[in-house]
């Protein structure tokens, strides 16, 4: 049986209200369930590409083949975080390759609803 330390137990019991819908934590993008539904729907995988000159990470559902071809994007797993529907994507490689700030923080983003593309400012 696993008994979490008090610090972890407190974090697990805390509701996610008041936090941004998109956060960087431990080199993972944490995406709130509302943003997941709006941007990615029921996708289990996403296409992702980082443009260093713009500091932008573009994310689209794996069903968007046009996005993949236009941006030379790579496929990444969209992992379930909890029963609320929050998801996460590991971005260790991008942060390391481009020497980006790995500090845990809220991230600014734009959702191109008509295109189904999530633009994240790293």
XYZ file of C-alpha atoms in Angstrom:
122
model
C 0.000 0.000 0.000
C 1.282 3.463 -0.951
C 0.789 6.285 1.542
C 1.640 9.641 -0.064
C 3.558 12.238 1.949
C 1.410 15.017 3.420
C 2.572 17.535 0.801
C 1.492 15.244 -2.045
C -1.731 14.284 -0.308
C -2.672 17.963 0.024
C -1.945 18.613 -3.670
C -4.012 15.614 -4.759
C -6.999 16.770 -2.719
C -6.911 20.340 -4.015
C -9.325 21.254 -6.788
C -7.719 22.682 -9.901
C -9.893 25.810 -9.796
C -7.991 29.055 -10.040
C -5.215 27.539 -12.109
C -4.635 28.257 -15.745
C -6.069 25.862 -18.305
C -2.511 25.370 -19.581
C 0.558 24.936 -17.368
C 4.112 23.732 -17.648
C 4.952 21.360 -14.817
C 7.896 18.954 -14.624
C 8.517 19.308 -18.378
C 4.911 18.374 -19.199
C 2.131 20.514 -20.622
C -0.874 20.161 -18.345
C -4.079 20.916 -20.218
C -7.362 21.467 -18.388
C -10.382 19.433 -19.465
C -12.283 22.404 -20.916
C -9.384 23.349 -23.165
C -8.893 19.701 -24.141
C -12.516 19.484 -25.270
C -12.363 22.763 -27.204
C -9.014 22.191 -28.896
C -8.421 18.458 -29.161
C -11.742 16.720 -28.622
C -11.432 12.998 -27.922
C -7.973 12.612 -29.477
C -5.488 10.254 -27.791
C -2.560 11.576 -29.818
C -1.599 15.007 -31.121
C 0.718 16.514 -33.700
C 3.161 19.033 -32.307
C 5.749 21.379 -33.764
C 7.901 24.064 -32.115
C 8.988 27.206 -33.955
C 11.962 28.709 -32.057
C 11.919 32.005 -33.960
C 8.349 32.669 -32.750
C 8.649 30.849 -29.422
C 5.463 29.017 -30.367
C 4.440 25.433 -29.877
C 1.576 24.414 -32.180
C -0.633 21.470 -31.239
C -3.398 19.841 -33.282
C -5.362 16.579 -33.022
C -3.854 13.600 -34.832
C -6.852 13.577 -37.167
C -5.549 16.801 -38.783
C -3.338 15.407 -41.577
C -3.084 18.829 -43.244
C -1.458 20.247 -40.097
C 1.052 17.392 -40.092
C 2.018 17.965 -43.711
C 2.148 21.772 -43.542
C 4.205 21.962 -40.367
C 6.292 18.759 -40.531
C 4.898 17.961 -37.078
C 5.665 14.915 -34.963
C 3.141 12.758 -33.162
C 2.934 12.738 -29.347
C 0.790 10.877 -26.834
C -1.915 12.807 -25.010
C -2.033 11.222 -21.542
C -4.975 11.262 -19.139
C -4.138 12.994 -15.857
C -7.299 12.467 -13.842
C -10.978 11.564 -13.985
C -11.919 15.200 -14.693
C -10.539 14.846 -18.226
C -7.342 16.865 -17.788
C -4.527 15.728 -20.113
C -0.754 16.063 -20.317
C 1.915 15.963 -23.014
C 5.610 15.326 -22.293
C 7.764 18.048 -23.869
C 11.162 17.250 -22.303
C 12.791 16.935 -25.702
C 11.600 20.331 -26.952
C 12.683 22.107 -23.765
C 16.135 20.510 -23.836
C 16.774 20.819 -27.590
C 15.898 24.527 -27.631
C 17.312 25.365 -24.192
C 13.971 26.720 -22.954
C 13.018 27.702 -19.424
C 11.812 24.564 -17.613
C 10.344 26.442 -14.640
C 6.840 25.307 -13.627
C 4.433 28.080 -14.643
C 1.158 29.052 -16.313
C 1.489 29.440 -20.062
C -0.167 31.839 -22.459
C -2.010 30.260 -25.348
C -4.341 30.992 -28.227
C -6.964 28.636 -29.570
C -7.674 28.854 -33.283
C -11.176 27.380 -33.028
C -11.892 27.336 -36.756
C -8.591 25.564 -37.425
C -8.515 23.383 -34.280
C -4.954 24.465 -33.484
C -3.653 25.322 -30.032
C -0.773 27.828 -30.054
C 1.308 27.841 -26.848
C 3.848 30.540 -26.021
C 6.917 28.958 -24.441
